[in-house]
Structure formats: structure tokens, C-alpha cells
Short mmCIF file of C-alpha atoms and ligand atoms in Angstrom, two decimals:
data_model
loop_
_atom_site.label_atom_id
_atom_site.label_comp_id
_atom_site.label_asym_id
_atom_site.label_seq_id
_atom_site.Cartn_x
_atom_site.Cartn_y
_atom_site.Cartn_z
CA MET A 1 23.65 -151.48 24.81
CA GLY A 2 25.53 -151.21 21.48
CA ILE A 3 23.88 -149.61 18.53
CA ILE A 4 23.25 -153.00 16.82
CA GLY A 5 21.59 -154.25 20.01
CA LEU A 6 19.41 -151.15 20.11
CA ASP A 7 18.51 -151.39 16.43
CA ASN A 8 17.62 -155.08 16.67
CA LEU A 9 15.41 -154.34 19.65
CA LEU A 10 13.64 -151.47 17.86
CA ALA A 11 12.68 -153.73 14.97
CA SER A 12 11.66 -156.59 17.25
CA HIS A 13 8.27 -157.58 18.59
CA THR A 14 9.54 -158.57 22.02
CA LEU A 15 10.34 -154.99 23.01
CA PHE A 16 6.61 -154.25 23.29
CA ALA A 17 5.94 -157.18 25.62
CA SER A 18 7.95 -155.40 28.30
CA PRO A 19 6.65 -151.86 28.92
CA GLU A 20 9.60 -150.94 31.17
CA SER A 21 12.19 -151.78 28.50
CA MET A 22 10.07 -150.18 25.81
CA HIS A 23 9.80 -146.92 27.73
CA ALA A 24 13.52 -146.95 28.55
CA VAL A 25 14.50 -147.45 24.89
CA PHE A 26 12.19 -144.74 23.56
CA ARG A 27 13.09 -142.29 26.36
CA GLN A 28 16.75 -142.67 25.46
CA LEU A 29 16.06 -142.20 21.74
CA ARG A 30 13.85 -139.13 22.24
CA ARG A 31 16.63 -137.60 24.29
CA GLU A 32 19.71 -138.63 22.31
CA ASP A 33 18.68 -139.37 18.73
CA PRO A 34 14.97 -138.73 18.14
CA LEU A 35 15.19 -139.47 14.43
CA HIS A 36 17.35 -142.56 14.58
CA TRP A 37 18.76 -144.32 11.51
CA THR A 38 18.06 -147.94 12.41
CA ALA A 39 19.91 -150.79 10.74
CA PRO A 40 18.86 -154.07 12.38
CA GLU A 41 20.33 -157.41 11.37
CA GLY A 42 18.33 -159.27 8.70
CA HIS A 43 16.10 -156.27 8.20
CA PRO A 44 15.85 -153.34 5.77
CA PRO A 45 17.05 -150.14 7.47
CA PHE A 46 14.58 -147.38 8.44
CA TRP A 47 14.33 -144.07 10.29
CA ALA A 48 12.78 -144.45 13.75
CA VAL A 49 10.55 -141.42 14.39
CA THR A 50 10.05 -141.13 18.13
CA ARG A 51 8.97 -137.55 18.83
CA HIS A 52 5.41 -136.18 18.70
CA ALA A 53 6.33 -133.17 16.51
CA ASP A 54 7.99 -135.42 13.91
CA VAL A 55 5.08 -137.88 13.71
CA ILE A 56 2.91 -134.83 12.97
CA GLU A 57 5.40 -133.43 10.46
CA VAL A 58 5.40 -136.71 8.53
CA GLY A 59 1.58 -136.85 8.72
CA LYS A 60 1.35 -133.32 7.28
CA HIS A 61 3.34 -134.37 4.20
CA ALA A 62 1.28 -137.27 2.89
CA ASP A 63 2.50 -136.50 -0.65
CA VAL A 64 6.12 -137.10 0.46
CA PHE A 65 5.62 -139.92 2.98
CA VAL A 66 3.35 -142.49 1.38
CA ALA A 67 1.69 -145.68 2.63
CA GLU A 68 2.46 -147.70 -0.50
CA PRO A 69 4.25 -150.15 -0.58
CA LYS A 70 4.70 -150.93 3.13
CA THR A 71 2.60 -150.32 6.24
CA PHE A 72 4.43 -152.39 8.88
CA LEU A 73 8.12 -153.23 9.37
CA LEU A 74 9.09 -156.63 7.95
CA THR A 75 12.32 -158.63 8.10
CA ASN A 76 14.13 -159.61 4.89
CA GLU A 77 12.81 -163.15 5.29
CA GLU A 78 9.23 -161.94 5.85
CA LEU A 79 9.52 -159.80 2.72
CA ARG A 80 10.75 -162.77 0.70
CA VAL A 81 7.85 -164.94 1.90
CA ARG A 82 5.39 -162.10 1.24
CA GLU A 83 6.66 -161.75 -2.32
CA GLU A 84 6.21 -165.47 -2.93
CA GLN A 85 2.69 -165.47 -1.50
CA THR A 86 1.51 -162.49 -3.53
CA VAL A 87 2.75 -163.17 -7.05
CA ALA A 88 -0.83 -163.28 -8.32
CA THR A 89 -1.98 -160.17 -6.44
CA ASN A 90 0.69 -157.67 -7.38
CA GLY A 91 2.58 -157.97 -4.11
CA LYS A 92 -0.48 -157.38 -1.90
CA LEU A 93 -2.01 -159.56 0.78
CA ILE A 94 -4.77 -157.01 1.25
CA ARG A 95 -5.41 -153.58 -0.25
CA SER A 96 -7.43 -151.30 2.00
CA MET A 97 -7.44 -147.52 2.44
CA ILE A 98 -4.61 -147.89 4.94
CA HIS A 99 -2.38 -149.11 2.06
CA MET A 100 -3.46 -146.39 -0.41
CA ASP A 101 -2.40 -142.85 -1.22
CA GLY A 102 -3.76 -139.81 -3.07
CA THR A 103 -7.02 -140.07 -4.99
CA ASP A 104 -7.51 -143.79 -4.35
CA HIS A 105 -7.19 -143.24 -0.63
CA ARG A 106 -9.60 -140.28 -0.67
CA GLN A 107 -12.19 -142.18 -2.66
CA TYR A 108 -12.09 -145.36 -0.58
CA ARG A 109 -12.08 -143.52 2.72
CA GLY A 110 -14.89 -141.28 1.44
CA LEU A 111 -17.18 -144.32 1.07
CA THR A 112 -17.67 -144.71 4.82
CA GLN A 113 -16.42 -141.35 6.16
CA ALA A 114 -19.97 -140.08 6.83
CA TYR A 115 -20.85 -143.32 8.62
CA PHE A 116 -18.13 -142.68 11.22
CA MET A 117 -18.74 -138.96 11.78
CA PRO A 118 -19.97 -137.88 15.25
CA ALA A 119 -23.58 -137.33 14.06
CA SER A 120 -23.79 -140.92 12.80
CA ILE A 121 -22.11 -142.31 15.88
CA LYS A 122 -24.76 -140.55 17.94
CA ARG A 123 -27.37 -142.69 16.21
CA LEU A 124 -25.50 -145.77 17.40
CA GLU A 125 -25.53 -144.72 21.05
CA SER A 126 -28.33 -147.03 22.13
CA THR A 127 -26.67 -150.03 20.44
CA ILE A 128 -23.35 -149.20 22.11
CA GLN A 129 -25.08 -148.72 25.47
CA GLU A 130 -26.82 -152.10 25.18
CA ARG A 131 -23.49 -153.82 24.52
CA ALA A 132 -21.85 -152.00 27.43
CA SER A 133 -24.64 -153.03 29.83
CA ALA A 134 -24.50 -156.65 28.69
CA LEU A 135 -20.72 -156.90 29.11
CA VAL A 136 -20.74 -155.25 32.54
CA SER A 137 -23.50 -157.68 33.62
CA GLN A 138 -21.29 -160.52 32.43
CA LEU A 139 -18.34 -159.10 34.35
CA LEU A 140 -20.37 -158.93 37.56
CA GLU A 141 -21.12 -162.64 37.27
CA PHE A 142 -17.45 -163.48 37.80
CA GLU A 143 -17.58 -163.50 41.56
CA GLY A 144 -14.10 -164.90 42.03
CA GLY A 145 -12.47 -162.36 39.74
CA CYS A 146 -11.65 -162.66 36.05
CA ASP A 147 -9.19 -161.95 33.28
CA PHE A 148 -10.67 -158.63 32.18
CA TYR A 149 -8.89 -158.61 28.84
CA ASN A 150 -9.96 -162.04 27.63
CA GLU A 151 -13.36 -162.35 29.31
CA ILE A 152 -14.66 -158.83 28.67
CA ALA A 153 -12.49 -156.38 26.73
CA VAL A 154 -11.96 -158.50 23.60
CA TRP A 155 -15.72 -159.03 23.20
CA TYR A 156 -17.16 -155.56 23.60
CA PRO A 157 -15.79 -153.69 20.53
CA LEU A 158 -15.90 -156.93 18.52
CA LYS A 159 -19.64 -157.24 19.11
CA ILE A 160 -20.16 -153.57 18.24
CA ILE A 161 -18.30 -153.64 14.90
CA MET A 162 -19.61 -157.08 13.89
CA GLY A 163 -23.11 -155.85 14.78
CA LEU A 164 -22.63 -152.87 12.44
CA MET A 165 -21.56 -155.27 9.68
CA ASN A 166 -24.39 -157.66 10.61
CA VAL A 167 -22.09 -160.66 11.06
CA PRO A 168 -23.90 -163.39 13.07
CA GLU A 169 -23.00 -163.69 16.78
CA SER A 170 -22.12 -167.36 16.28
CA GLU A 171 -19.12 -166.30 14.16
CA HIS A 172 -17.67 -163.62 16.45
CA ALA A 173 -15.34 -165.98 18.32
CA TYR A 174 -13.90 -167.30 15.06
CA LEU A 175 -13.25 -163.76 13.75
CA LEU A 176 -11.67 -162.73 17.04
CA LYS A 177 -9.16 -165.53 16.71
CA LEU A 178 -8.36 -164.62 13.11
CA THR A 179 -7.74 -160.97 14.07
CA GLN A 180 -5.47 -161.89 16.94
CA GLU A 181 -3.48 -164.14 14.63
CA LEU A 182 -3.30 -161.43 11.98
CA LEU A 183 -2.15 -158.63 14.26
CA ALA A 184 0.25 -160.59 16.46
CA PRO A 185 1.98 -162.89 13.96
CA ASN A 186 5.08 -163.12 16.16
CA ASP A 187 3.51 -163.61 19.58
CA PRO A 188 4.37 -167.14 20.77
CA THR A 189 0.87 -167.93 22.05
CA LEU A 190 -1.35 -165.80 19.79
CA ARG A 191 0.18 -166.54 16.38
CA ARG A 192 -1.33 -169.30 14.31
CA ALA A 193 0.21 -172.63 15.26
CA GLY A 194 1.95 -174.54 12.51
CA THR A 195 2.49 -171.55 10.23
CA GLU A 196 5.91 -170.45 11.49
CA GLY A 197 7.85 -168.75 8.71
CA GLN A 198 4.74 -168.12 6.60
CA GLY A 199 3.98 -164.63 7.90
CA LYS A 200 0.39 -163.41 7.66
CA GLY A 201 -0.32 -165.29 4.43
CA PRO A 202 -2.37 -168.25 5.72
CA VAL A 203 -4.49 -166.09 8.04
CA ALA A 204 -5.07 -163.40 5.40
CA LYS A 205 -6.19 -166.13 2.99
CA GLU A 206 -8.73 -167.40 5.48
CA TYR A 207 -10.02 -163.88 6.12
CA PHE A 208 -10.41 -163.52 2.37
CA ALA A 209 -12.38 -166.73 2.06
CA TYR A 210 -14.70 -165.70 4.89
CA PHE A 211 -15.34 -162.14 3.76
CA GLY A 212 -15.43 -163.13 0.08
CA LYS A 213 -18.48 -165.26 0.93
CA LEU A 214 -20.05 -162.43 2.94
CA LEU A 215 -19.55 -160.09 -0.03
CA GLU A 216 -21.27 -162.53 -2.38
CA GLU A 217 -24.20 -162.86 0.02
CA ARG A 218 -24.60 -159.10 0.35
CA ARG A 219 -24.38 -158.57 -3.41
CA ALA A 220 -27.04 -161.21 -3.96
CA THR A 221 -29.56 -159.25 -1.89
CA PRO A 222 -30.82 -155.64 -2.07
CA GLN A 223 -28.85 -153.02 -0.11
CA THR A 224 -29.62 -152.72 3.60
CA GLU A 225 -28.26 -150.37 6.25
CA ASP A 226 -25.39 -152.55 7.45
CA LEU A 227 -21.81 -151.56 6.67
CA ALA A 228 -21.02 -154.76 4.79
CA SER A 229 -24.00 -154.17 2.51
CA LEU A 230 -23.02 -150.53 1.96
CA ILE A 231 -19.56 -151.61 0.76
CA ALA A 232 -20.96 -154.43 -1.38
CA HIS A 233 -23.30 -152.08 -3.24
CA THR A 234 -21.21 -148.91 -3.46
CA HIS A 235 -19.43 -147.60 -6.58
CA ILE A 236 -16.25 -145.69 -7.37
CA ASP A 237 -16.17 -143.92 -10.73
CA GLY A 238 -19.34 -145.80 -11.66
CA GLN A 239 -17.84 -149.25 -10.95
CA PRO A 240 -18.51 -151.63 -8.03
CA LEU A 241 -15.43 -152.26 -5.86
CA GLY A 242 -13.13 -155.03 -7.10
CA LEU A 243 -12.99 -158.27 -5.08
CA MET A 244 -9.59 -157.43 -3.52
CA GLU A 245 -10.68 -153.92 -2.49
CA ALA A 246 -14.16 -154.88 -1.22
CA VAL A 247 -12.89 -157.80 0.86
CA SER A 248 -9.98 -155.69 2.15
CA TYR A 249 -12.50 -153.07 3.25
CA TYR A 250 -14.23 -155.71 5.38
CA VAL A 251 -10.88 -156.89 6.74
CA ILE A 252 -9.74 -153.40 7.75
CA LEU A 253 -13.04 -152.56 9.46
CA ALA A 254 -13.20 -155.91 11.21
CA THR A 255 -9.60 -155.81 12.45
CA ALA A 256 -8.94 -152.10 13.07
CA GLY A 257 -12.41 -151.84 14.58
CA HIS A 258 -11.94 -153.97 17.65
CA ASP A 259 -8.45 -155.07 18.69
CA THR A 260 -7.42 -151.45 19.22
CA THR A 261 -10.40 -150.57 21.39
CA SER A 262 -10.14 -153.80 23.43
CA SER A 263 -6.53 -153.03 24.06
CA SER A 264 -7.36 -149.47 25.13
CA MET A 265 -10.05 -150.74 27.53
CA ALA A 266 -7.68 -153.15 29.24
CA SER A 267 -4.67 -150.83 29.37
CA GLY A 268 -6.92 -147.96 30.39
CA LEU A 269 -8.31 -149.93 33.31
CA TYR A 270 -4.85 -151.21 34.27
CA TYR A 271 -3.26 -147.76 34.46
CA LEU A 272 -6.31 -146.32 36.22
CA LEU A 273 -6.03 -149.01 38.92
CA GLN A 274 -2.27 -148.73 39.16
CA THR A 275 -2.38 -145.01 39.86
CA PRO A 276 -3.02 -144.37 43.54
CA GLY A 277 -6.24 -142.41 44.08
CA ALA A 278 -7.23 -142.27 40.39
CA GLN A 279 -10.17 -144.69 40.63
CA ALA A 280 -11.60 -142.83 43.64
CA GLN A 281 -11.08 -139.48 41.93
CA LEU A 282 -12.96 -140.67 38.84
CA ARG A 283 -15.79 -142.19 40.87
CA ALA A 284 -16.22 -138.94 42.78
CA ASN A 285 -16.05 -136.79 39.61
CA PRO A 286 -17.83 -138.53 36.72
CA GLN A 287 -17.24 -135.45 34.54
CA LEU A 288 -13.60 -136.56 34.45
CA LEU A 289 -14.56 -139.57 32.33
CA VAL A 290 -13.93 -137.75 29.04
CA PRO A 291 -10.34 -136.71 29.93
CA ALA A 292 -9.79 -140.10 31.60
CA VAL A 293 -10.59 -141.90 28.35
CA GLU A 294 -8.14 -139.69 26.42
CA GLU A 295 -5.45 -140.54 28.97
CA MET A 296 -6.35 -144.22 28.55
CA PHE A 297 -5.79 -143.92 24.79
CA ARG A 298 -2.44 -142.20 25.45
CA PHE A 299 -1.22 -144.88 27.83
CA ALA A 300 -2.52 -147.74 25.68
CA SER A 301 -1.34 -146.47 22.27
CA PRO A 302 -2.37 -149.86 20.86
CA VAL A 303 -1.03 -149.12 17.38
CA LYS A 304 2.70 -149.36 17.96
CA HIS A 305 3.92 -148.13 14.61
CA PHE A 306 3.14 -147.56 10.96
CA VAL A 307 5.64 -147.26 8.14
CA ARG A 308 5.76 -144.62 5.39
CA THR A 309 8.15 -144.46 2.42
CA ALA A 310 9.66 -141.17 1.24
CA THR A 311 8.91 -140.32 -2.41
CA ARG A 312 11.58 -137.59 -2.48
CA ASP A 313 14.40 -136.22 -0.35
CA PHE A 314 13.06 -134.40 2.70
CA GLU A 315 14.68 -132.68 5.65
CA LEU A 316 13.26 -133.91 8.94
CA ARG A 317 14.64 -132.80 12.31
CA GLY A 318 17.72 -131.46 10.51
CA LYS A 319 18.49 -134.82 8.87
CA ALA A 320 18.25 -135.79 5.22
CA VAL A 321 15.67 -138.49 4.61
CA ARG A 322 16.37 -139.75 1.09
CA ALA A 323 13.82 -140.77 -1.55
CA GLY A 324 12.98 -144.45 -1.13
CA GLN A 325 13.90 -144.62 2.57
CA GLU A 326 11.39 -145.80 5.14
CA VAL A 327 10.26 -144.03 8.30
CA ALA A 328 8.58 -145.89 11.18
CA LEU A 329 6.17 -143.71 13.16
CA PHE A 330 6.32 -144.90 16.78
CA TYR A 331 3.02 -143.58 18.14
CA HIS A 332 3.58 -145.01 21.60
CA SER A 333 6.82 -143.06 21.94
CA ALA A 334 5.22 -139.85 20.61
CA ASN A 335 2.53 -140.18 23.29
CA PHE A 336 5.16 -140.03 26.03
CA ASP A 337 7.13 -137.12 24.55
CA GLU A 338 8.42 -134.91 27.37
CA ASP A 339 8.12 -131.81 25.14
CA VAL A 340 4.37 -132.26 24.85
CA PHE A 341 3.22 -134.07 28.00
CA GLU A 342 4.18 -132.78 31.42
CA ASP A 343 5.19 -135.67 33.64
CA PRO A 344 4.38 -138.13 30.81
CA MET A 345 4.72 -141.35 32.85
CA HIS A 346 2.01 -140.20 35.26
CA PHE A 347 -1.58 -141.28 34.44
CA ARG A 348 -3.47 -138.04 35.06
CA LEU A 349 -7.14 -137.20 34.90
CA ASP A 350 -6.49 -133.45 34.79
CA ARG A 351 -4.33 -132.99 31.71
CA GLY A 352 -6.63 -130.36 30.22
CA LYS A 353 -6.09 -130.54 26.47
CA ASN A 354 -4.61 -133.97 25.85
CA ARG A 355 -2.68 -133.97 22.58
CA GLN A 356 -2.40 -137.77 22.44
CA ILE A 357 -1.93 -139.17 18.92
CA ALA A 358 -2.88 -142.79 19.46
CA PHE A 359 -5.19 -142.36 16.43
CA GLY A 360 -2.37 -141.15 14.18
CA PHE A 361 -2.30 -137.84 12.36
CA GLY A 362 -3.03 -136.57 8.84
CA VAL A 363 -4.96 -138.14 5.98
CA HIS A 364 -4.76 -141.64 7.49
CA ALA A 365 -5.84 -140.54 10.98
CA CYS A 366 -8.15 -143.16 12.41
CA LEU A 367 -11.52 -143.28 10.71
CA GLY A 368 -13.11 -145.01 13.70
CA GLN A 369 -11.94 -142.70 16.46
CA ASN A 370 -15.42 -141.31 17.21
CA LEU A 371 -16.74 -144.84 17.54
CA ALA A 372 -13.79 -145.80 19.77
CA ARG A 373 -14.38 -142.78 22.03
CA ALA A 374 -18.14 -143.38 22.28
CA SER A 375 -17.55 -147.08 23.05
CA MET A 376 -14.95 -146.41 25.75
CA ARG A 377 -17.01 -143.69 27.45
CA ALA A 378 -20.15 -145.83 27.49
CA PHE A 379 -18.32 -148.84 28.88
CA PHE A 380 -16.48 -147.05 31.67
CA ALA A 381 -19.57 -145.01 32.66
CA GLU A 382 -21.51 -148.27 33.02
CA LEU A 383 -18.64 -150.05 34.79
CA LEU A 384 -18.16 -147.31 37.38
CA ALA A 385 -21.90 -146.93 37.98
CA ARG A 386 -22.41 -150.62 38.70
CA THR A 387 -19.32 -151.33 40.82
CA GLU A 388 -18.08 -150.09 44.14
CA ASP A 389 -14.45 -151.02 43.69
CA ILE A 390 -12.18 -152.72 41.18
CA SER A 391 -8.73 -154.04 42.06
CA LEU A 392 -5.83 -155.76 40.35
CA ASP A 393 -5.62 -159.45 41.19
CA GLY A 394 -2.20 -160.44 39.91
CA THR A 395 0.36 -159.37 37.37
CA PRO A 396 -0.81 -158.67 33.83
CA THR A 397 1.09 -159.84 30.74
CA PHE A 398 1.68 -158.05 27.44
CA ILE A 399 1.49 -159.16 23.80
CA SER A 400 4.70 -159.49 21.86
CA THR A 401 3.92 -157.40 18.77
CA ASN A 402 5.21 -154.20 17.19
CA GLN A 403 1.98 -153.79 15.20
CA VAL A 404 -1.24 -153.66 17.22
CA GLY A 405 -1.43 -154.85 20.80
CA GLY A 406 -1.07 -154.22 24.48
CA LEU A 407 -2.24 -156.33 27.38
CA LYS A 408 -2.62 -160.05 26.89
CA THR A 409 -4.11 -160.78 30.31
CA LEU A 410 -5.45 -158.54 33.08
CA PRO A 411 -6.57 -160.32 36.27
CA ILE A 412 -8.98 -158.18 38.31
CA ARG A 413 -11.51 -158.42 41.13
CA VAL A 414 -14.71 -156.45 41.17
CA LYS A 415 -16.95 -155.45 44.05
CA PRO A 416 -20.47 -154.80 42.73
CA ALA A 417 -22.33 -151.66 43.81
CA PRO A 418 -25.09 -152.40 46.35
CA LEU A 419 -28.43 -152.95 44.64
CA THR A 420 -30.80 -149.99 44.93
CA VAL A 421 -34.51 -150.75 45.14
C1 LIG B 501 -8.64 -147.18 20.47
C2 LIG B 501 -9.06 -147.45 19.30
C3 LIG B 501 -8.31 -147.17 18.02
C4 LIG B 501 -7.00 -146.76 17.84
C5 LIG B 501 -5.97 -146.43 18.87
C6 LIG B 501 -6.81 -146.66 16.40
C7 LIG B 501 -5.64 -146.24 15.80
C8 LIG B 501 -5.47 -146.01 14.46
C9 LIG B 501 -4.31 -145.44 13.85
C10 LIG B 501 -3.03 -145.05 14.57
C11 LIG B 501 -4.54 -145.33 12.52
C12 LIG B 501 -3.63 -144.68 11.50
C13 LIG B 501 -2.81 -145.65 10.74
C14 LIG B 501 -1.83 -144.93 9.84
O1 LIG B 501 -1.21 -143.96 10.28
O2 LIG B 501 -1.66 -145.39 8.70
C15 LIG B 501 -5.87 -145.86 12.28
C16 LIG B 501 -6.46 -145.94 11.05
C17 LIG B 501 -7.70 -146.51 10.86
N1 LIG B 501 -8.58 -146.95 11.82
FE1 LIG B 501 -8.33 -146.92 13.78
N2 LIG B 501 -7.96 -147.05 15.77
C18 LIG B 501 -8.90 -147.35 16.73
C19 LIG B 501 -10.20 -147.77 16.53
C20 LIG B 501 -10.79 -147.92 15.31
C21 LIG B 501 -12.15 -148.30 15.11
C22 LIG B 501 -13.20 -148.55 16.22
C23 LIG B 501 -12.34 -148.37 13.79
C24 LIG B 501 -13.67 -148.70 13.18
C25 LIG B 501 -14.01 -149.22 12.20
C26 LIG B 501 -11.07 -148.02 13.12
C27 LIG B 501 -10.82 -147.97 11.77
C28 LIG B 501 -9.69 -147.44 11.18
C29 LIG B 501 -9.52 -147.31 9.74
C30 LIG B 501 -10.51 -147.73 8.67
C31 LIG B 501 -8.26 -146.73 9.54
C32 LIG B 501 -7.59 -146.38 8.21
C33 LIG B 501 -7.75 -144.91 7.91
C34 LIG B 501 -7.04 -144.48 6.65
O3 LIG B 501 -6.07 -145.12 6.21
O4 LIG B 501 -7.46 -143.46 6.09
N3 LIG B 501 -10.16 -147.75 14.09
N4 LIG B 501 -6.43 -146.25 13.48
#
């Protein structure tokens, strides 16, 4: 493949719909040009960061590599459309902590940091357990097999995060659809029909309308314990959050809080089942669940990349990154780095310390990672306890997105555990 072919592929969404091609491209880059200057057609150029050590190095220098103004790669045409759609909002579709730097970032993240710490997550254990039991019961009702991703995985983390925000059950399906449209704007079946060429604008607008109403409702009533109420009533420097920031907070929690975990559940199960002997090993040694879940996160790496922009010249892996240039952090590639993971393509339950960075690294490292871990462990513990065997029942498909995604379908068959009286 010529360099233009490679660069076009790296900036594309289709690469991630084919795990074999994706692994081949990133393996080659890690080996031959780990910090690759990428100049795709119709696209601003960027540095592709593909090694674990370099993702960490960028994460350690949050003052040099900043989140503003861009979080995901966009084509020239997408940038033009974005500019048009955001004249009134200073170039922003949403403005959440993920888009902020420095003091702003610290203050906004600080608002819910305590809520997501392990001690708080512990208080949520019974809620998480209830959801896990309900979803496994639902799974066992599919006697003829089911599409694990769409029937089960998409619902479990969605119900947990929407429960924490106290969003009514009747609206979960609608919000699921909006999130899928927002995070896979280029997937031919998931993207919003009829909005080709309009980027994320129409979906973001709808999210805004929905959560703007929720914000009003929460502000009209005294503060309660739910996350949406906390954000509605909180202050920064003595002021309530502005409409853009408050609604964006809801959007980031609602979107980051479920698609990623659903994707990890489905990929995790897929790679567990694909690896000869792994399911039996895990069933016989339930203490391996904790390392198994870390390996599931590594294999899933649902967040494919994030972009940072250099504020000054910086030497990275012996190359000069210039002020104003963009770097794309390819987390999936970092999680298969041969320098860090022995036999990286092998799904192993005995990795010991697993240095996976599916949750990113540095000041923006995932705020919800304790919730994601607790949710995954509870689900798989319940699933393994109530089944005797799970098997693949066809070929899965993958989402075409370079943002957040993974499996699109996962057909499985489940043999329930015999009932004990
Ligand atoms: C398997 C599950 C998850 C994965 C793989 C994941 C991955 C990530 C990654 C890679 C980032 C860093 C983005 C960057 O570098 O700019 C991030 C940030 C974030 N995640 Fe997660 N996430 C997961 C689950 C969750 C959950 C359950 C929540 C719950 C609400 C959540 C909320 C957030 C938030 C708020 C941020 C922004 C943090 C900041 O900018 O300071 N995530 N996540």
C-alpha cells in the first residue's frame, strides 16, 4: 500500500470495521513508523501516535497537548459544516470536560469526581447487581439464541447510567438511538438517515433539546441525589453552570457512560469465546474474573482515538511536533503494543499486571472507569453463574467508526445452568 493509501485508511472510519486490517495497519506502523506524519486526502494532516509509551508521554504533558479545539479527527468538509453549524456557539457543538483544558477542566471534572470514586461506586453495587440479574434473566429467555450486542449489551450500562441520572425507563430506547447516531456518524446503518453531509449537528441539536428540558425540570425542583440534579444545582465560582456547559455535562455522561461499556461487554465476550479453553478456565477459576475483565477492556478498546493539539514545539519519539499540529492518540493500537504486552494478539487470563490504556491516560483519563469495571465484573459474574455454556452462533459484524465503537452484532447461544432447588 502506498503512503497516501495508508494515510487515507488511518483517517477513515472503515478501517475499524475490519479488525484484521486494523491490526495489520497498526502493527506495521508500530514497527516501521510509530509516530507517523499522516496526510490524508481532503483532511488536515496529523501525527498518528500508535505506541503505548507515546500515548502516555502525550498524556503526561497536558499543558503542551491540549483538548481544545478538537477532540476527534474531522475531514475538511466536516470542519466546514461544523463551522457553519456553530456560528452562534463559538465553534462548539457541545462543551464538556472532555473539550476543556487547565482550570476549566479541573473545575468541571471536580464537580462529579467524588461521585465516581471507588467508595461511591461501592454504594451503587446493589443497583448494578439488580441490573445485571435482570439482563441475564432476559438473556436466558432467548432459547433459540440471540444477538448479544443488541439484545443485552446495549441495554445494561444504558440502564445503569440513566438510572443514576433518573431518566425514565420509557426514554432509554430513544436515548440509545441518539447516542449511536452521535458516536457513529459515518456508519452506513447506524448514522441518522437523511442527514448525510451534516455531521453530528442535527443529532447534537436533538440531544440539546432533550437535556435542556431535563435541566429546566431539575432546576425547578429542590436538589435530590441523582446526577442530573447535582449538575443542575451545582456552582462554579459562585455561579450555576451555563446552559451549554450543563447540557454538555448531561450529554457526556449519557454518551460516554454506556456505549463504551456495552462495546466492552460484547467484545469481551467475543474474544473470551473465540479463545480455546478460556471460557472453561474462567468458569473453573472465578478469581480470574478481575484480570479477565481487564483483558476484555484491552481487546475491546472501544475508544478508538482522541485528538490533542500541540501548544508549542515538542520532541516526541525523536521527531519535532510543531506548535499547532495535531496528534491522534490511537488507544487500540497502544493496547496491542509488542513492547508492553507479551503475545499481544492472545486473549489471556493470566497477564498479571495488565497495563491496558483503554481508559486513556493523564488528566482526561476516564472518569467512569470504576463504574465500568464494577458493571463488567457484576455482569460477567452473574452470566457465568447462571449458564453452563455460551457459544458463538455465527459471524459478528463491527461498527464503521474511528470514534467510539466495536461490535455491531454478536450472535450467541446460551445453555442455562441446571436449576438448583
Ligand atoms: C469500558 C468503558 C469505558 C471506556 C473504555 C472509556 C474510555 C474513555 C477514554 C479513553 C477517555 C479519555 C478521553 C480523552 O483522552 O480525552 C474517557 C473519558 C471520559 N469518560 Fe470514559 N470510558 C468508559 C466508560 C465510562 C463510563 C461508564 C463513564 C460514566 C459516566 C465515563 C465517563 C467519562 C468522562 C466523563 C470522560 C471525560 C474525562 C475528562 O475529560 O476529564 N466513561 N473515557
